Amino acid sequence: MALQNIGIRLLQKTQNVLVVFQKRSKAIYTNASCFNEEEIKEKLQAFPGGSVDLIKQDSGIAVLTINNPNHKNAFTGTMMIQLKDRIDQLEQWTEGKGLIVQGTANTFCSGSDLNAVRALSSCQDGMKMCMFMQNTLTQLLRLPLISVALVEGKALGGGAELTTACDFRLMAPGSEIRFVHKHMGLVPGWGGGARLVRIVGSQNALKILSTACKVDQDLALQTRLADDILVSNEEGRPLEDALKWLSDFTKGPAAVIRSVKKVVLSGRELTSDEALKTEKEVFGSVWGGPANVEALAQRPKHK
Ligand SMILES: CCCC(=O)SCCNC(=O)CCNC(=O)[C@H](O)C(C)(C)COP(=O)(O)OP(=O)(O)OC[C@H]1O[C@@H](n2cnc3c(N)ncnc32)[C@H](O)[C@@H]1OP(=O)(O)O
């Protein structure tokens, strides 16, 4: 009977945590904000090409690849839809711990496909595309996975914004992140402006956005836009090195790593009171869990 009660309590705790995160991972724009996802998807379908590929490894780390090499990995309309689908898949991946986002062919991403930009030139269409991408990139940032943008070559415009939707940014030698929006008569619209401010502070963000300067590895380290610089550009090495770099953060059971991300995310995004309550719920989900029981049985010393 006692065991049954513990089981029921654990189930309730897990449900509470789920409720908190389901509430939080809700899209920024919904039908209530007059956003019709199907309508913009239909428009985006008219701009095909390229793909967004996902490989989930047994290690619990997935690799998401932006793949449109003939156009420097620019996001076509169908790639925007695929990105959302892949992130939906990652949301369901309960064994996942980490994610690397990269571009194919030694370049990260040159932003929005300029052909689509030209065709969706009305203010309404632009804003609908922006809402769709903000929803998707917010969903990416809120995945319970520790995510890394692996920047090889150039990350321009929307590509630069995409890097800010990951927890960490690693830059390969010679790579650059550049918010070129100003030169296009634009500002960031995929949420990259708001996220940039959180990462580098408002002074640095203002400088980076108002000059549209190249953020090379030195400036990226100085402003903390990059978390580390990789040592080699040799074929295959950046991904190999990024996987190794990430593995330091993903050692251990998925339930614990995912909980760490949830606690940090709530601290980053919620009010202090909400973050504390969420932390309590997440704590409850791991307290007395298998990893906790095993650790206690081993009586570890943290020397
Ligand atoms: C809210 C989102 C805002 C945005 O993202 S707006 C888009 C911002 N991005 C840009 O303006 C990128 C413009 N492209 C460039 O600056 C240069 O192409 C880039 C990336 C520096 C590469 O230069 P290069 O190495 O000299 O190569 P290239 O210019 O010959 O490009 C190779 C082929 O790729 C194409 N491409 C590059 N970026 C693209 C894009 N964003 N949309 C559509 N096509 C794009 C380019 O047109 C060229 O195609 P093609 O070989 O001439 O058929």
Coordinates of C-alpha atoms and ligand atoms in Angstrom, one line a residue:
M1 CA 0.0 0.0 0.0
A2 CA 2.8 2.4 1.0
L3 CA 4.7 1.6 -2.2
Q4 CA 1.5 2.2 -4.2
N5 CA 1.2 5.6 -2.5
I6 CA 4.8 6.5 -3.4
G7 CA 4.1 5.4 -6.9
I8 CA 1.0 7.6 -7.2
R9 CA 2.9 10.6 -5.6
L10 CA 5.8 10.2 -8.1
L11 CA 3.3 10.0 -11.0
Q12 CA 1.6 13.2 -9.7
K13 CA 5.0 15.0 -9.5
T14 CA 5.9 13.9 -13.0
Q15 CA 2.5 15.2 -14.2
N16 CA 3.1 18.5 -12.5
V17 CA 6.4 19.0 -14.2
L18 CA 4.9 18.0 -17.5
V19 CA 2.1 20.6 -17.0
V20 CA 4.6 23.3 -16.1
F21 CA 6.6 22.6 -19.3
Q22 CA 3.7 22.1 -21.6
K23 CA 2.5 25.5 -20.5
R24 CA 5.9 27.0 -21.1
S25 CA 6.7 25.4 -24.4
K26 CA 3.4 26.7 -25.9
A27 CA 4.0 28.7 -29.1
I28 CA 4.5 32.4 -28.7
Y29 CA 2.0 33.0 -31.5
T30 CA -1.2 30.9 -31.6
N31 CA -4.7 31.2 -33.2
A32 CA -5.5 33.6 -30.3
S33 CA -2.9 36.0 -31.6
C34 CA -4.4 35.8 -35.1
F35 CA -1.6 33.5 -36.3
N36 CA -2.6 30.8 -38.7
E37 CA 0.2 28.3 -38.9
E38 CA -1.4 26.4 -41.8
E39 CA -1.8 29.5 -43.9
I40 CA 1.9 30.5 -43.7
K41 CA 2.9 26.9 -44.2
E42 CA 1.0 26.9 -47.4
K43 CA 2.8 30.0 -48.6
L44 CA 6.2 28.6 -47.6
Q45 CA 5.5 25.4 -49.5
A46 CA 5.8 27.5 -52.7
F47 CA 9.6 27.9 -52.1
P48 CA 11.1 24.4 -52.2
G49 CA 14.7 23.2 -52.2
G50 CA 17.2 21.9 -49.7
S51 CA 16.4 20.0 -46.6
V52 CA 16.9 19.9 -42.8
D53 CA 18.3 16.5 -41.8
L54 CA 18.2 15.0 -38.3
I55 CA 20.3 12.1 -37.0
K56 CA 19.7 10.9 -33.5
Q57 CA 22.7 9.0 -32.1
D58 CA 22.5 6.3 -29.5
S59 CA 24.7 8.5 -27.3
G60 CA 21.7 10.8 -26.8
I61 CA 23.2 13.5 -28.9
A62 CA 21.4 14.5 -32.2
V63 CA 22.8 16.3 -35.1
L64 CA 20.6 18.7 -37.1
T65 CA 22.0 19.7 -40.5
I66 CA 20.9 22.7 -42.6
N67 CA 21.4 21.4 -46.1
N68 CA 21.1 23.7 -49.1
P69 CA 24.7 23.8 -50.3
N70 CA 24.0 25.5 -53.7
H71 CA 22.7 28.5 -51.8
K72 CA 25.0 28.6 -48.9
N73 CA 22.4 26.8 -46.8
A74 CA 19.9 29.5 -47.1
F75 CA 16.4 28.6 -45.7
T76 CA 13.9 28.0 -48.4
G77 CA 10.2 27.8 -47.4
T78 CA 10.1 24.0 -47.2
M79 CA 13.3 24.0 -45.1
M80 CA 11.5 26.3 -42.6
I81 CA 8.7 23.8 -42.4
Q82 CA 11.1 20.9 -42.1
L83 CA 13.0 22.6 -39.3
K84 CA 9.7 22.8 -37.3
D85 CA 9.0 19.1 -38.0
R86 CA 12.5 18.1 -36.9
I87 CA 12.2 20.1 -33.7
D88 CA 8.7 18.5 -33.1
Q89 CA 10.5 15.1 -33.4
L90 CA 13.2 16.2 -30.9
E91 CA 10.5 17.2 -28.4
Q92 CA 9.3 13.6 -28.4
W93 CA 12.8 12.2 -28.1
T94 CA 12.8 11.3 -24.4
E95 CA 16.3 9.7 -24.4
G96 CA 17.9 12.8 -25.9
K97 CA 20.4 14.8 -24.0
G98 CA 22.2 17.1 -26.5
L99 CA 21.9 18.6 -29.9
I100 CA 24.3 20.0 -32.5
V101 CA 23.0 22.3 -35.1
Q102 CA 25.3 22.6 -38.2
G103 CA 25.3 23.5 -41.8
T104 CA 26.6 21.3 -44.6
A105 CA 29.5 21.9 -46.9
N106 CA 31.6 24.0 -44.4
T107 CA 29.2 26.8 -44.1
F108 CA 26.6 27.4 -41.5
C109 CA 23.6 29.3 -43.1
S110 CA 23.2 32.4 -45.1
G111 CA 19.7 33.2 -43.7
S112 CA 16.5 33.4 -45.4
D113 CA 16.3 32.3 -49.1
L114 CA 16.4 35.7 -50.8
N115 CA 14.0 34.4 -53.5
A116 CA 11.4 33.8 -50.8
V117 CA 12.2 37.1 -49.2
R118 CA 11.5 38.9 -52.5
A119 CA 8.3 37.0 -53.1
L120 CA 6.9 37.4 -49.6
S121 CA 7.6 41.1 -49.6
S122 CA 4.3 42.4 -48.1
C123 CA 4.5 43.5 -44.5
Q124 CA 1.8 40.9 -43.6
D125 CA 3.6 38.0 -45.2
G126 CA 6.9 39.1 -43.7
M127 CA 5.4 39.1 -40.2
K128 CA 3.7 35.8 -40.7
M129 CA 7.0 34.2 -41.7
C130 CA 8.6 35.9 -38.8
M131 CA 6.0 34.5 -36.3
F132 CA 6.4 31.1 -37.8
M133 CA 10.2 31.2 -37.3
Q134 CA 10.0 32.8 -33.9
N135 CA 7.7 30.0 -32.8
T136 CA 10.1 27.4 -34.2
L137 CA 13.3 28.9 -32.8
T138 CA 11.7 29.4 -29.4
Q139 CA 10.8 25.7 -29.5
L140 CA 14.4 24.9 -30.3
L141 CA 15.8 26.9 -27.4
R142 CA 13.3 25.3 -25.0
L143 CA 14.1 21.7 -25.9
P144 CA 15.2 19.8 -22.9
L145 CA 18.5 19.2 -24.7
I146 CA 21.8 21.0 -24.3
S147 CA 22.2 22.5 -27.7
V148 CA 25.3 23.8 -29.6
A149 CA 25.4 25.8 -32.8
L150 CA 28.5 24.6 -34.7
V151 CA 29.5 27.6 -36.8
E152 CA 31.7 26.8 -39.8
G153 CA 32.1 29.4 -42.5
K154 CA 29.4 32.1 -42.4
A155 CA 26.3 32.5 -40.3
L156 CA 24.4 35.4 -41.9
G157 CA 21.1 37.2 -41.2
G158 CA 18.6 34.5 -40.1
G159 CA 21.6 32.1 -39.9
A160 CA 23.1 34.3 -37.2
E161 CA 19.7 34.4 -35.5
L162 CA 19.6 30.6 -35.6
T163 CA 22.9 30.4 -33.7
T164 CA 21.3 32.3 -30.8
A165 CA 18.5 29.7 -30.4
C166 CA 21.1 27.3 -29.2
D167 CA 22.6 27.2 -25.6
F168 CA 26.2 27.4 -26.8
R169 CA 28.0 28.5 -29.9
L170 CA 31.3 26.9 -31.1
M171 CA 33.2 28.6 -34.0
A172 CA 35.5 26.8 -36.4
P173 CA 38.7 28.7 -37.4
G174 CA 37.9 31.5 -39.9
S175 CA 34.1 31.4 -39.3
E176 CA 32.0 34.5 -38.7
I177 CA 28.6 35.4 -37.4
R178 CA 27.1 38.4 -39.0
F179 CA 23.7 40.1 -38.4
V180 CA 23.6 41.6 -41.8
H181 CA 20.0 42.7 -41.4
K182 CA 20.8 46.5 -41.3
H183 CA 22.4 46.2 -44.7
M184 CA 19.2 44.6 -45.9
G185 CA 17.1 47.5 -44.5
L186 CA 15.9 45.1 -41.8
V187 CA 16.2 44.1 -38.2
P188 CA 16.3 40.6 -36.8
G189 CA 12.8 39.0 -36.9
W190 CA 13.3 35.4 -36.0
G191 CA 13.8 36.3 -32.3
G192 CA 17.6 36.7 -32.7
G193 CA 17.6 40.4 -31.6
A194 CA 16.0 39.6 -28.2
R195 CA 18.2 36.5 -27.7
L196 CA 21.3 38.4 -28.7
V197 CA 20.7 41.0 -26.0
R198 CA 20.5 38.2 -23.4
I199 CA 23.7 36.6 -24.6
V200 CA 26.0 39.6 -25.1
G201 CA 24.2 42.3 -23.2
S202 CA 22.4 45.4 -24.7
Q203 CA 25.6 47.4 -25.3
N204 CA 27.3 44.7 -27.4
A205 CA 24.0 43.8 -29.1
L206 CA 23.5 47.5 -30.1
K207 CA 27.0 47.6 -31.6
I208 CA 26.7 44.3 -33.4
L209 CA 23.3 45.1 -34.9
S210 CA 23.8 48.7 -35.7
T211 CA 27.2 48.1 -37.5
A212 CA 26.2 44.7 -39.0
C213 CA 29.9 43.9 -38.4
K214 CA 31.5 40.6 -38.9
V215 CA 31.7 38.9 -35.5
D216 CA 34.9 36.9 -36.0
Q217 CA 36.2 34.5 -33.4
D218 CA 38.1 37.2 -31.4
L219 CA 35.1 39.5 -31.2
A220 CA 32.8 36.5 -30.5
L221 CA 34.9 35.4 -27.6
Q222 CA 35.3 39.0 -26.3
T223 CA 31.5 39.6 -26.3
R224 CA 30.8 36.0 -25.2
L225 CA 28.7 35.3 -28.3
A226 CA 31.0 32.3 -28.8
D227 CA 31.7 29.8 -26.0
D228 CA 34.8 28.3 -27.6
I229 CA 36.8 28.2 -30.8
L230 CA 37.6 24.9 -32.4
V231 CA 41.2 24.2 -33.4
S232 CA 40.8 22.6 -36.8
N233 CA 38.9 23.0 -40.1
E234 CA 40.1 19.7 -41.4
E235 CA 37.3 17.7 -43.1
G236 CA 35.0 16.2 -40.4
R237 CA 37.0 17.6 -37.5
P238 CA 34.7 20.5 -36.4
L239 CA 31.8 18.1 -35.9
E240 CA 34.0 15.5 -34.2
D241 CA 35.4 18.2 -31.9
A242 CA 32.0 19.7 -31.2
L243 CA 30.6 16.3 -30.2
K244 CA 33.5 15.8 -27.9
W245 CA 33.0 19.3 -26.4
L246 CA 29.3 18.7 -25.8
S247 CA 29.9 15.3 -24.3
D248 CA 31.4 16.9 -21.2
F249 CA 28.0 18.4 -20.5
T250 CA 25.9 15.4 -21.4
K251 CA 27.6 12.7 -19.3
G252 CA 25.1 11.0 -17.1
P253 CA 21.5 9.8 -17.3
A254 CA 19.1 11.6 -19.7
A255 CA 16.6 12.4 -16.9
V256 CA 19.2 14.4 -14.9
I257 CA 20.7 16.2 -17.9
R258 CA 17.3 17.2 -19.2
S259 CA 16.4 18.4 -15.7
V260 CA 19.5 20.5 -15.6
K261 CA 18.5 22.2 -18.8
K262 CA 14.9 22.7 -17.6
V263 CA 16.2 24.4 -14.4
V264 CA 18.5 26.7 -16.3
L265 CA 15.9 27.5 -18.9
S266 CA 13.3 28.5 -16.2
G267 CA 15.9 30.7 -14.5
R268 CA 16.7 32.3 -17.8
E269 CA 13.1 32.9 -19.0
L270 CA 10.7 33.0 -16.0
T271 CA 10.2 35.5 -13.2
S272 CA 12.1 34.7 -10.0
D273 CA 9.0 33.2 -8.3
E274 CA 8.0 31.1 -11.3
A275 CA 11.5 29.9 -11.7
L276 CA 11.7 28.8 -8.1
K277 CA 8.4 26.9 -8.4
T278 CA 9.5 25.2 -11.6
E279 CA 12.9 24.3 -9.9
K280 CA 10.9 22.7 -7.1
E281 CA 8.9 20.6 -9.5
V282 CA 11.9 19.6 -11.5
F283 CA 13.7 18.7 -8.3
G284 CA 10.8 16.6 -7.3
S285 CA 11.0 14.7 -10.5
V286 CA 14.6 13.5 -9.9
W287 CA 14.5 13.2 -6.1
G288 CA 14.4 9.5 -5.2
G289 CA 14.7 8.7 -8.9
P290 CA 17.0 5.9 -10.2
A291 CA 20.1 8.1 -10.6
N292 CA 19.6 9.6 -7.1
V293 CA 19.1 6.2 -5.5
E294 CA 22.1 4.8 -7.3
A295 CA 24.3 7.7 -6.3
L296 CA 23.2 7.4 -2.7
A297 CA 24.0 3.7 -2.7
Q298 CA 27.5 4.4 -3.9
R299 CA 28.2 6.9 -1.1
P300 CA 30.3 9.1 -3.5
K301 CA 33.0 11.6 -2.3
H302 CA 33.2 14.7 -4.5
K303 CA 36.9 15.3 -4.0
Ligands
LIG1 C1 14.9 37.6 -40.9 C2 15.8 36.9 -41.8 C3 16.7 37.9 -42.6 C4 17.6 37.2 -43.6 O1 18.1 36.2 -43.4 S1 17.8 38.1 -45.1 C5 19.1 37.1 -45.9 C6 20.4 37.5 -45.4 N1 21.5 36.8 -46.1 C7 22.1 37.4 -47.2 O2 21.8 38.5 -47.6 C8 23.1 36.5 -47.8 C9 23.4 37.0 -49.2 N2 24.5 36.2 -49.8 C10 25.8 36.6 -49.6 O3 26.2 37.5 -49.0 C11 26.8 35.7 -50.3 O4 26.2 34.9 -51.3 C12 27.6 34.8 -49.3 C13 26.7 34.0 -48.4 C14 28.6 35.7 -48.5 C15 28.5 33.8 -50.1 O5 29.3 34.5 -51.1 P1 30.1 33.6 -52.1 O6 31.0 32.7 -51.4 O7 30.8 34.6 -53.0 O8 29.1 32.8 -52.9 P2 27.9 33.3 -53.9 O9 27.5 34.6 -53.6 O10 28.3 33.0 -55.3 O11 26.7 32.3 -53.4 C16 26.6 31.0 -53.9 C17 25.2 30.8 -54.4 O12 24.4 30.9 -53.2 C18 23.3 31.8 -53.4 N3 22.9 32.4 -52.1 C19 23.7 32.7 -51.1 N4 23.0 33.2 -50.1 C20 21.7 33.1 -50.5 C21 20.5 33.4 -49.9 N5 20.4 33.9 -48.6 N6 19.3 33.2 -50.5 C22 19.4 32.6 -51.8 N7 20.5 32.3 -52.4 C23 21.7 32.6 -51.7 C24 24.0 32.8 -54.3 O13 23.0 33.6 -55.0 C25 24.7 31.9 -55.3 O14 23.8 31.3 -56.2 P3 24.2 31.2 -57.7 O15 25.4 30.3 -57.8 O16 24.5 32.6 -58.2 O17 22.9 30.6 -58.3

